[in-house]
Short mmCIF file of C-alpha atoms and ligand atoms in Angstrom, two decimals:
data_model
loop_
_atom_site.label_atom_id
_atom_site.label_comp_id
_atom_site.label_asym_id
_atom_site.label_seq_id
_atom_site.Cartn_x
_atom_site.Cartn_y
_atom_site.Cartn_z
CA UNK A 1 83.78 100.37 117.98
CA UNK A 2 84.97 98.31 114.96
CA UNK A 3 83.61 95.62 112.55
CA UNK A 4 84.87 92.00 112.44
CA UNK A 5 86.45 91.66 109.72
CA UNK A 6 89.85 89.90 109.15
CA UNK A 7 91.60 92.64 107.69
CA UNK A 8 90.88 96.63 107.28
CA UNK A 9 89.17 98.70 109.41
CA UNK A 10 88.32 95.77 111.91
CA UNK A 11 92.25 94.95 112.14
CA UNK A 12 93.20 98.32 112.31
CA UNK A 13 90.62 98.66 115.31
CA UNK A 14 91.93 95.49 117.29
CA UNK A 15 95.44 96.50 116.66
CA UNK A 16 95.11 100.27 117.76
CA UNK A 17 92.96 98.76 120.72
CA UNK A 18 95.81 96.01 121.86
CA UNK A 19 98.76 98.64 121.32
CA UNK A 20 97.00 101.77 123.21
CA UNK A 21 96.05 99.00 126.03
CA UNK A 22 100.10 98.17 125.76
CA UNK A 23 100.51 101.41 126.51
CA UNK A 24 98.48 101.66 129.54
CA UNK A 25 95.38 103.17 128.48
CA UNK A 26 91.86 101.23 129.50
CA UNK A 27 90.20 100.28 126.59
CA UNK A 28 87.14 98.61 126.19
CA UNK A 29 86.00 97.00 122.16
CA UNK A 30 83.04 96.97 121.12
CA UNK A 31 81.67 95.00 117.78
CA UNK A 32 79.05 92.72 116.28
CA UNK A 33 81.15 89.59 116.62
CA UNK A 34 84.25 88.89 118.41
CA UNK A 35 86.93 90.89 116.14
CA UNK A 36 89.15 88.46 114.44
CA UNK A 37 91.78 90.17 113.39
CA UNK A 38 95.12 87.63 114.28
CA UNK A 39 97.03 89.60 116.36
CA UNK A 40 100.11 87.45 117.54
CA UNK A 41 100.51 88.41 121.12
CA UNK A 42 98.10 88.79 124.16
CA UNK A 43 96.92 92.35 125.64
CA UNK A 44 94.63 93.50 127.75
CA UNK A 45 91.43 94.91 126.74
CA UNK A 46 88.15 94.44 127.46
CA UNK A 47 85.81 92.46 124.66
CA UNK A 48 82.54 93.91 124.41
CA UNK A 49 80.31 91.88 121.56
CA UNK A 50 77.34 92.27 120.86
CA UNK A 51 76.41 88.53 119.58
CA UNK A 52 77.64 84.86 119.84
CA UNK A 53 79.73 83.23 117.26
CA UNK A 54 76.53 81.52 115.73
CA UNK A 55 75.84 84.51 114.55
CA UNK A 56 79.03 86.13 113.27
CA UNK A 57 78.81 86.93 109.37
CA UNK A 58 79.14 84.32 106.61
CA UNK A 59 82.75 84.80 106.17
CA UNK A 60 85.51 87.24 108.14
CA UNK A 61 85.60 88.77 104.82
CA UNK A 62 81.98 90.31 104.91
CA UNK A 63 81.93 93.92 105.98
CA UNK A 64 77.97 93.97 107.72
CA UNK A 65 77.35 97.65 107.99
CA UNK A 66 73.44 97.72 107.47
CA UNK A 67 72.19 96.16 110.93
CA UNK A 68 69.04 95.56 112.71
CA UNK A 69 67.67 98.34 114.99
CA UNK A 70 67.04 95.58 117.91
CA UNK A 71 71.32 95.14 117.08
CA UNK A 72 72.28 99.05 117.13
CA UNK A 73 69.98 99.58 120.25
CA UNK A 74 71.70 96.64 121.88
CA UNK A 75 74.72 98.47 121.70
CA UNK A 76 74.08 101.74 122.35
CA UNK A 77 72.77 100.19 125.51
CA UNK A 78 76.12 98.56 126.04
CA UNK A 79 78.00 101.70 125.36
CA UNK A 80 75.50 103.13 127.96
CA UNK A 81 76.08 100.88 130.55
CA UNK A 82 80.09 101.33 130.03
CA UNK A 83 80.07 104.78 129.46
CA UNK A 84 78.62 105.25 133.17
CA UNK A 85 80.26 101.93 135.54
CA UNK A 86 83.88 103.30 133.85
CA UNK A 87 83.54 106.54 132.96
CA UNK A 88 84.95 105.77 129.44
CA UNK A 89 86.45 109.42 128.29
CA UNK A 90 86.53 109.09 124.18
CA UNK A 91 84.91 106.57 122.33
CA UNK A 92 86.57 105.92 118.97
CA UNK A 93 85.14 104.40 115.84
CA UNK A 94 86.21 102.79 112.88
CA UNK A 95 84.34 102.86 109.60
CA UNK A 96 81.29 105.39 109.69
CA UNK A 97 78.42 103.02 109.00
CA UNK A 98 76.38 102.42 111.75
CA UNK A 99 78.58 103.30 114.01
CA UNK A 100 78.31 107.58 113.66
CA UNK A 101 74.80 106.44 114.04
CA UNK A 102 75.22 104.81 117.38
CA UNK A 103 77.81 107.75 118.14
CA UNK A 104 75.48 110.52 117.60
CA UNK A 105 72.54 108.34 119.93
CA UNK A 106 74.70 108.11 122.86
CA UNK A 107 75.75 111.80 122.73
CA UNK A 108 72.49 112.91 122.49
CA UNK A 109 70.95 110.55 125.42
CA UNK A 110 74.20 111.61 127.87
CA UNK A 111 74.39 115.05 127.11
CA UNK A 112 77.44 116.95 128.58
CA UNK A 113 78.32 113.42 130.53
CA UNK A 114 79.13 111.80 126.69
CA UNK A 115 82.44 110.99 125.82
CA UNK A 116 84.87 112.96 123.08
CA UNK A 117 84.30 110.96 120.20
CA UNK A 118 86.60 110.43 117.28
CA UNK A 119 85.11 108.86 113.98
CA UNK A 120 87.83 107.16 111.06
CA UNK A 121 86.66 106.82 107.69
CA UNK A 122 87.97 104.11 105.89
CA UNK A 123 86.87 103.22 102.48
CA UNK A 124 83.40 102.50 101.00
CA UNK A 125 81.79 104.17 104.22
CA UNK A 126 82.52 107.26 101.81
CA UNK A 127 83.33 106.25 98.31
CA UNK A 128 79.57 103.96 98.26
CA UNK A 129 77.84 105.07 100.99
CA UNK A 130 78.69 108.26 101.26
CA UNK A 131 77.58 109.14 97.51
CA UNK A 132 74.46 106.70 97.98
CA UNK A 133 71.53 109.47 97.58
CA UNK A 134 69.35 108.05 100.46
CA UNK A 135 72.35 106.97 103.39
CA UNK A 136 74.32 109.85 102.13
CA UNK A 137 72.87 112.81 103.78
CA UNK A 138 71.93 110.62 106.69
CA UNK A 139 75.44 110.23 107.33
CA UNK A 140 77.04 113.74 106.43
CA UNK A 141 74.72 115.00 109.33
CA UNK A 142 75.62 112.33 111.69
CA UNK A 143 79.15 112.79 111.07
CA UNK A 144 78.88 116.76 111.71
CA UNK A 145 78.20 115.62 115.16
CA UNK A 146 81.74 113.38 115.81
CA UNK A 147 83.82 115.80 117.34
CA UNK A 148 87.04 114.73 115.28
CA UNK A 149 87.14 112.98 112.12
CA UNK A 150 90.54 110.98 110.70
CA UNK A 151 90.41 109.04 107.48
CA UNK A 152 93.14 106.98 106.15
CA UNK A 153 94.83 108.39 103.19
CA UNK A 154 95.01 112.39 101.49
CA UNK A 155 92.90 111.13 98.94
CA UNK A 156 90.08 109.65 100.88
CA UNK A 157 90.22 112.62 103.10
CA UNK A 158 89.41 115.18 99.55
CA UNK A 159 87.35 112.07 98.92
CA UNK A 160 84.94 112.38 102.10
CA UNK A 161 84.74 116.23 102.36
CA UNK A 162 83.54 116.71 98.57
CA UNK A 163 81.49 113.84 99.09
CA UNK A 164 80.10 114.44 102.20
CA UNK A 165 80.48 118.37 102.19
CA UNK A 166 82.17 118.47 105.56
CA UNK A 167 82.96 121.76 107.35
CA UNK A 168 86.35 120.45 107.23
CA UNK A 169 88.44 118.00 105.95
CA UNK A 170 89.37 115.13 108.05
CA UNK A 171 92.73 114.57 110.10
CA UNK A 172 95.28 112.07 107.88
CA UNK A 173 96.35 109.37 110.10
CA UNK A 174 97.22 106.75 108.27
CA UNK A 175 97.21 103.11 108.55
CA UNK A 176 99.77 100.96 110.26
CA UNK A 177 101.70 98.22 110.29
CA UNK A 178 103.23 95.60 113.45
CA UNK A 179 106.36 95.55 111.70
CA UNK A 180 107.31 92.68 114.38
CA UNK A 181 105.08 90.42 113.03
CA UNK A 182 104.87 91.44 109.11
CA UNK A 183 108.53 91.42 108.38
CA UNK A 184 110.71 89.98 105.47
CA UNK A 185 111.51 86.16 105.74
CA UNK A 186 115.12 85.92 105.66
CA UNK A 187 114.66 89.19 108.33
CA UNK A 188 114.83 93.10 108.12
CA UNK A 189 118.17 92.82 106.18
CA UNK A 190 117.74 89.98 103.59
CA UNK A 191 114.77 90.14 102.04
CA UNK A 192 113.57 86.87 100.17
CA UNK A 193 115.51 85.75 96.87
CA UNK A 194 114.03 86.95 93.61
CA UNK A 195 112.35 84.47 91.51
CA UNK A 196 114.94 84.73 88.59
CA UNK A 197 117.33 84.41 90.46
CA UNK A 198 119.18 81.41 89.82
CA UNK A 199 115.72 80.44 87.75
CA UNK A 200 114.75 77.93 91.06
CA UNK A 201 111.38 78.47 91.03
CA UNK A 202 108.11 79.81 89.65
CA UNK A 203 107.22 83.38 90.52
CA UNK A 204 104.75 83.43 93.22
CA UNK A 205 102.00 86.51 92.85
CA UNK A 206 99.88 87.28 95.73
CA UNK A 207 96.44 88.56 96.41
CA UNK A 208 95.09 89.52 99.29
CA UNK A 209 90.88 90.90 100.10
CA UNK A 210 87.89 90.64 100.37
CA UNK A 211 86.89 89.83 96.83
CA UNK A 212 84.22 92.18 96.49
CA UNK A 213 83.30 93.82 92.91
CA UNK A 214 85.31 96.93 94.22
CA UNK A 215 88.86 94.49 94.31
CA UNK A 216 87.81 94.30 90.45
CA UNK A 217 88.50 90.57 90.19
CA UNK A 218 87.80 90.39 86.66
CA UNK A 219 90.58 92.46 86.40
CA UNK A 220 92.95 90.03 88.73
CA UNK A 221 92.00 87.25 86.41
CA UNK A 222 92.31 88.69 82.83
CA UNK A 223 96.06 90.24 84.37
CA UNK A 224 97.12 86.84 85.64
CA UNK A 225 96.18 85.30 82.68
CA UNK A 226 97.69 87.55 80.41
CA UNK A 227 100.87 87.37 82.77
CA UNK A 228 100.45 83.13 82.91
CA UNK A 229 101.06 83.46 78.98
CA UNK A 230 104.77 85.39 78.97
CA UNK A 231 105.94 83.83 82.59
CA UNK A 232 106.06 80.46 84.69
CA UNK A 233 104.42 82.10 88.07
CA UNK A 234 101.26 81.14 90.30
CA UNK A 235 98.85 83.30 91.91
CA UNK A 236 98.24 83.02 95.95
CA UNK A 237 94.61 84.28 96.53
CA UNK A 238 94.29 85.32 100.31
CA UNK A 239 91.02 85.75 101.84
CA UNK A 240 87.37 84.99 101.48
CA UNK A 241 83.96 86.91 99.45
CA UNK A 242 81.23 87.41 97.26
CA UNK A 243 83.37 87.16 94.17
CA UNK A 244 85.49 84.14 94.91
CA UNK A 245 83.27 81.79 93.58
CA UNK A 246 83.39 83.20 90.02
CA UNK A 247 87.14 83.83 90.12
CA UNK A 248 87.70 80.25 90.67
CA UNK A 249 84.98 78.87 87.57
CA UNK A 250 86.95 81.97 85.85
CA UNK A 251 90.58 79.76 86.08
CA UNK A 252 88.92 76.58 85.84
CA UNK A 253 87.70 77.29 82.66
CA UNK A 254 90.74 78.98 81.33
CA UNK A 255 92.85 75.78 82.30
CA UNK A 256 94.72 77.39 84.79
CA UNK A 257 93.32 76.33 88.22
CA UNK A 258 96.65 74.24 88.91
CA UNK A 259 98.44 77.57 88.84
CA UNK A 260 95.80 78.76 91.32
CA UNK A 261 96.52 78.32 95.08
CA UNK A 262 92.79 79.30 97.24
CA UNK A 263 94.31 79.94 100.92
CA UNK A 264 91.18 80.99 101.96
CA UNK A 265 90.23 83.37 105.42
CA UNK A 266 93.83 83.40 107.34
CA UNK A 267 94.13 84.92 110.80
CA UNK A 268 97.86 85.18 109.78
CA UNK A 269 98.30 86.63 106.59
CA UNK A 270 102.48 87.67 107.33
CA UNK A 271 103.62 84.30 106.67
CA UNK A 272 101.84 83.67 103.66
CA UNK A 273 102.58 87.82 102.26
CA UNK A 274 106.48 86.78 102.94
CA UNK A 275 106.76 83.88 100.65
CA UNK A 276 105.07 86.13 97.55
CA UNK A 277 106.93 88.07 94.91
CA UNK A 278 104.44 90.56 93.92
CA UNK A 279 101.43 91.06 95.62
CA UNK A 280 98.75 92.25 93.17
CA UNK A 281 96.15 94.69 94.03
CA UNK A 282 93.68 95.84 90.63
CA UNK A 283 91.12 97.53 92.74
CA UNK A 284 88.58 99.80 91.27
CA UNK A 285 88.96 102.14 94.62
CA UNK A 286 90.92 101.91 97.67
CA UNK A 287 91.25 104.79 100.01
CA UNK A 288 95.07 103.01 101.11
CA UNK A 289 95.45 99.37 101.06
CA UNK A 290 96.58 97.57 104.05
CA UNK A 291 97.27 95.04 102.43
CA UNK A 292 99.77 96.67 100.36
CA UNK A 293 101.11 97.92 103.23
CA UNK A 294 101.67 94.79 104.70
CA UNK A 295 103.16 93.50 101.40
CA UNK A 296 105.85 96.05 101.69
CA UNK A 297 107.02 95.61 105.55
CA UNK A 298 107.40 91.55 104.50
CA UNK A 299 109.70 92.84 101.37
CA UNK A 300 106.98 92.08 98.89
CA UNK A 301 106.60 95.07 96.21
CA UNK A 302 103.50 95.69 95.23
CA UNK A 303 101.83 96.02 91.22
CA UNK A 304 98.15 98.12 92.06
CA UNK A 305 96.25 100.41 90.17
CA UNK A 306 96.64 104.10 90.41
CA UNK A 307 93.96 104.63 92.65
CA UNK A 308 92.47 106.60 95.76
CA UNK A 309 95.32 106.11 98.60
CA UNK A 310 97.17 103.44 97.09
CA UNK A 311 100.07 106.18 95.52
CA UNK A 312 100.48 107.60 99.17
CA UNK A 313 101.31 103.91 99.94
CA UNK A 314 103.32 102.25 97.42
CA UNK A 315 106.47 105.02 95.70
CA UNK A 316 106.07 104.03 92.03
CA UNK A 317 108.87 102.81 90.31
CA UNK A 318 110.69 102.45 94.10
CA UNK A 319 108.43 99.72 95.75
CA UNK A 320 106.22 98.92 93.36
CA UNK A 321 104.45 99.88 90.19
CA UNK A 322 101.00 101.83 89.57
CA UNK A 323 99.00 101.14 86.34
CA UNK A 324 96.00 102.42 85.01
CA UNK A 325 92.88 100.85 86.15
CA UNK A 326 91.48 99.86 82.90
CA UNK A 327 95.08 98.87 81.05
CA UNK A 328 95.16 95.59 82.27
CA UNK A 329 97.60 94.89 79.69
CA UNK A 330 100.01 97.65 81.12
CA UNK A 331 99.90 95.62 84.48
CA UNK A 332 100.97 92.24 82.11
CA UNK A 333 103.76 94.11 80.94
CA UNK A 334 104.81 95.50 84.27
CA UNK A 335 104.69 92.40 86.34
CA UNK A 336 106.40 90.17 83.73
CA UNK A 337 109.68 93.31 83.04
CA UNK A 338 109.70 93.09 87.27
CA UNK A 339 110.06 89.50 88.02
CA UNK A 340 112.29 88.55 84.87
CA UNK A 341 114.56 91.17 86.15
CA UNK A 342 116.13 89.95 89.69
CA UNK A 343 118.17 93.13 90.23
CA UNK A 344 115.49 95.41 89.58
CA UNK A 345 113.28 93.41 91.65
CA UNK A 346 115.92 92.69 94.72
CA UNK A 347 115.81 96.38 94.92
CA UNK A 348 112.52 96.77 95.27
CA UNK A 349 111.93 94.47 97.96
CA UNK A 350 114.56 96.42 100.14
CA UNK A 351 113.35 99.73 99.28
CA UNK A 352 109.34 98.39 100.36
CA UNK A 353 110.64 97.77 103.36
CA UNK A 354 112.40 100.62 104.02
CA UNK A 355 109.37 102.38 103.43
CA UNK A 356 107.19 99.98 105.27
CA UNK A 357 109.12 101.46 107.93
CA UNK A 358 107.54 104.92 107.81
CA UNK A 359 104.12 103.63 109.05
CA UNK A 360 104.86 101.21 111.48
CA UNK A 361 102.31 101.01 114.51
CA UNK A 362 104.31 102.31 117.15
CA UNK A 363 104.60 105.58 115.33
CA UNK A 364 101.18 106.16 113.85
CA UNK A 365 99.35 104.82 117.18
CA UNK A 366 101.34 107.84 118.97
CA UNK A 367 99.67 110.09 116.55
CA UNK A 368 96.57 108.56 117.77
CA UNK A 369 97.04 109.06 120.95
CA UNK A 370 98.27 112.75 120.58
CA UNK A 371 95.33 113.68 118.63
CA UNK A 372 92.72 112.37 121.83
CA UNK A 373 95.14 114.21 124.12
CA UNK A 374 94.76 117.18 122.23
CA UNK A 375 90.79 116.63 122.20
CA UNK A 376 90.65 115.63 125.47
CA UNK A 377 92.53 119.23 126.80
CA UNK A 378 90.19 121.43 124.38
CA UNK A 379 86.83 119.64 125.99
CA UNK A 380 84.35 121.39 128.12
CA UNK A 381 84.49 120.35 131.62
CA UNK A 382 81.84 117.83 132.21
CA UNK A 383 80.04 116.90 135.14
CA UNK A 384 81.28 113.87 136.97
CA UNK A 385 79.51 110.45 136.40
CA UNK A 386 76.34 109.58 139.01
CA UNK A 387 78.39 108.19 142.13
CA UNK A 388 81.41 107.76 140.75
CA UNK A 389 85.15 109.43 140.93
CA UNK A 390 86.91 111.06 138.83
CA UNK A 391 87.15 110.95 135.05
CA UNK A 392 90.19 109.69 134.45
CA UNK A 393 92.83 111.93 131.31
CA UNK A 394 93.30 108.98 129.24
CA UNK A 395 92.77 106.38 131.90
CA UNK A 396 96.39 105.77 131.88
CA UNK A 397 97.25 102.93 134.41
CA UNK A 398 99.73 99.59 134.76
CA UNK A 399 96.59 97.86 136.78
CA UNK A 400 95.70 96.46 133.33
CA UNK A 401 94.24 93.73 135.99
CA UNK A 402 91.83 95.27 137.11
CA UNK A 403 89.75 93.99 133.75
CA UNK A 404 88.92 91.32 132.11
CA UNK A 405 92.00 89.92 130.53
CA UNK A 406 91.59 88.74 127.00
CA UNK A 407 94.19 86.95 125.37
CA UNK A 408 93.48 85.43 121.04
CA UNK A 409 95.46 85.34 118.38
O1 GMT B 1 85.58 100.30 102.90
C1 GMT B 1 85.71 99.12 102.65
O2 GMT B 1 85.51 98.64 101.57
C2 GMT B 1 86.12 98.24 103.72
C3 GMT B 1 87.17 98.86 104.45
C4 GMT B 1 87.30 98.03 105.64
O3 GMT B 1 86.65 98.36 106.60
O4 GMT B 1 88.00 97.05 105.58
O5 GMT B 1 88.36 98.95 103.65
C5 GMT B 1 88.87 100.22 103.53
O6 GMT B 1 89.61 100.41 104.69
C6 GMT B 1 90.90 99.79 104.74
C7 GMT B 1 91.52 100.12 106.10
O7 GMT B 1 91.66 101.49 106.23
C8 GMT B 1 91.74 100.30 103.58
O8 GMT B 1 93.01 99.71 103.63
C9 GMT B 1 91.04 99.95 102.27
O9 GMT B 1 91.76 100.53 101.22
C10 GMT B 1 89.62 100.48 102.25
N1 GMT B 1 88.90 99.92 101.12
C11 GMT B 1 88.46 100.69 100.12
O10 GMT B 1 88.64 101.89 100.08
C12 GMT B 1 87.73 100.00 99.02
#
């Protein structure tokens, strides 16, 4: 189960669901709306959503996590339905709200029949949610109930047990990245020229979210202003929110909407990331960053705040820089000593992606897969479903035609 969204937890979902069906697993998805995550090439899962397109959320940006009962009853009943006709073995979820919820329902109507299940925390699911005094305790007991958790980062995993008071902390598996498809322009060896290099061009800065109040875009516009004054260089904003509106009166008014680009929702984000030379990433929290992530593996170093995850993710001073949160001026000085500097800078790409490397999907979806092996081994022995075979380990198969084939990106 997975949100939606473009990028974060609903990507990493899709992804982990395409690449574990690649590896012949059976995998059914199930979310609101049709994921839409753009994931280049065609695999073989089964789509399970819960409503028509009409009613998908106002942008692939907006995380929906509060839903209608008649909306988490329809799918439970889904999961029902599944859980029985295949005999699904583990059901995994990403991003605790509602889904530990639904989780915790379906255990509790199935009994020894219900699958393992395997809950990832991924950002505001703990740091908002899980501190919220009402949903809070709600979900620290629904979440005792998951039989595994995983979170993203070290720091969200300290994060969620203090917050949430767990027994224990949960598993580190950290986000990936299809280092196929986010890769440097000139490929794996040449990273893209530096912007001083030569002095051709401007230098391009990048953003990538959702533009909610926790991406701190007051923060993105007072640095890019502040850098706008030293440096020729344009900001790419990537993605769609709440707070895009006011970031764009914010530049008009300062006379600097020409050096603005708006790219808006994009399915494909790699093509856009590869073209940047910094990708900039002020957020207020941030239990890793994919984004930042995905800056790296397209030779893109990355200027963030020294936050949650995002020091697991970027090596200071090797592929990008960290700054203090509220020293926006200390951000202004680092971006504009990077890109006047095309040897530092050079170096930087090529060391991002080198360390891009390190989390690339192949390698963190085996850890995946280890970890419901391992689950899978320690379960009780459950009763087979009503007139049906076997269970099946893993469901590992090549008959991937046997389902529905879906095919988008
Ligand atoms: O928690 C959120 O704000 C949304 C969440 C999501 O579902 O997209 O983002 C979080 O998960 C991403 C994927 O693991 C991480 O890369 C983001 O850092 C994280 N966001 C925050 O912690 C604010």
């Amino acid at each position: 189960m997975c949100h939606s969204t473009l990028g974060g937890s609903g990507r990493i979902g899709l992804e982990l669901a395409a690449e574990l069906s690649r590896r012949g697993h059976r995998v059914h998805l199930f979310s609101r709306t049709a994921p839409s995550a753009g994931g280049s090439r065609p695999h073989h899962v089964v789509l399970h959503r819960l409503l028509p397109e009409a009613a998908a959320a106002p942008s692939a940006g907006h995380l929906r996590v509060e839903w209608p009962e008649r909306e988490t009853q329809a799918l439970l009943g889904q999961l029902l339905r599944v859980t029985e006709t295949e005999g699904l073995d583990l059901l995994h979820f990403h991003y605790a709200l509602p889904f530990a919820f639904i989780a915790g329902e379906l255990k509790e109507a199935l009994g020894a029949r219900a699958p393992v299940t395997v809950g990832t925390l991924h950002g505001t699911d703990v740091s908002a949610y899980g501190r919220d005094p009402v949903v809070g305790p709600k979900l620290a007991r629904a979440l005792a109930d998951v039989d595994c958790l995983t979170t993203v980062s070290r720091s969200q995993a300290a994060l969620a047990g203090e917050t949430l008071r767990l027994r224990e902390l949960p598993r580190v598996i950290p986000n990936f990245v299809d280092l196929a498809c986010f890769r440097p322009r000139g490929g794996h060896s040449s990273p893209d020229r530096s912007p001083g290099s030569g002095g051709r061009r401007r230098a391009r800065i990048a953003h990538v979210s959702n533009f909610r109040a926790v991406k701190n875009p007051a923060g993105l516009a007072r640095i890019f202003a502040g850098i706008r004054e030293k440096l020729d260089a344009e900001l790419w904003l990537v993605g769609d929110g709440p707070e895009l509106g006011r970031l764009r009166s914010y530049f008009s008014r300062q006379g600097l909407a020409r050096d603005v680009l708006f790219w808006g929702p994009q399915r494909q984000v790699a093509p856009i990331l590869a073209r940047a030379d910094l990708l900039l990433i002020p957020s207020l929290a941030e239990s890793f960053c994919l984004a930042a992530l995905e800056s790296m593996a397209c030779g893109v170093p990355v200027l963030a705040s020294r936050v949650g995850g995002l020091p697991e993710v970027v090596a200071p001073g090797e592929t990008g820089l960290l700054f203090p949160v509220a020293e926006p001026e200390a951000a202004v000085a680092m971006a504009v000593g990077l890109l006047s500097d095309p040897g530092r800078h050079a170096a930087m790409r090529r060391a991002a992606v080198t360390r891009a490397r390190g989390f690339g999907h192949r390698r963190v979806v085996a850890a995946y897969e280890g970890l419901y092996e391992s689950l899978w081994r320690r379960r009780e022995p459950r009763p087979r479903p009503a007139g049906g075979g076997p269970f099946r380990g893993l469901c590992r198969q090549s008959g991937a035609f046997l389902h529905s084939l879906l095919f988008w990106g």
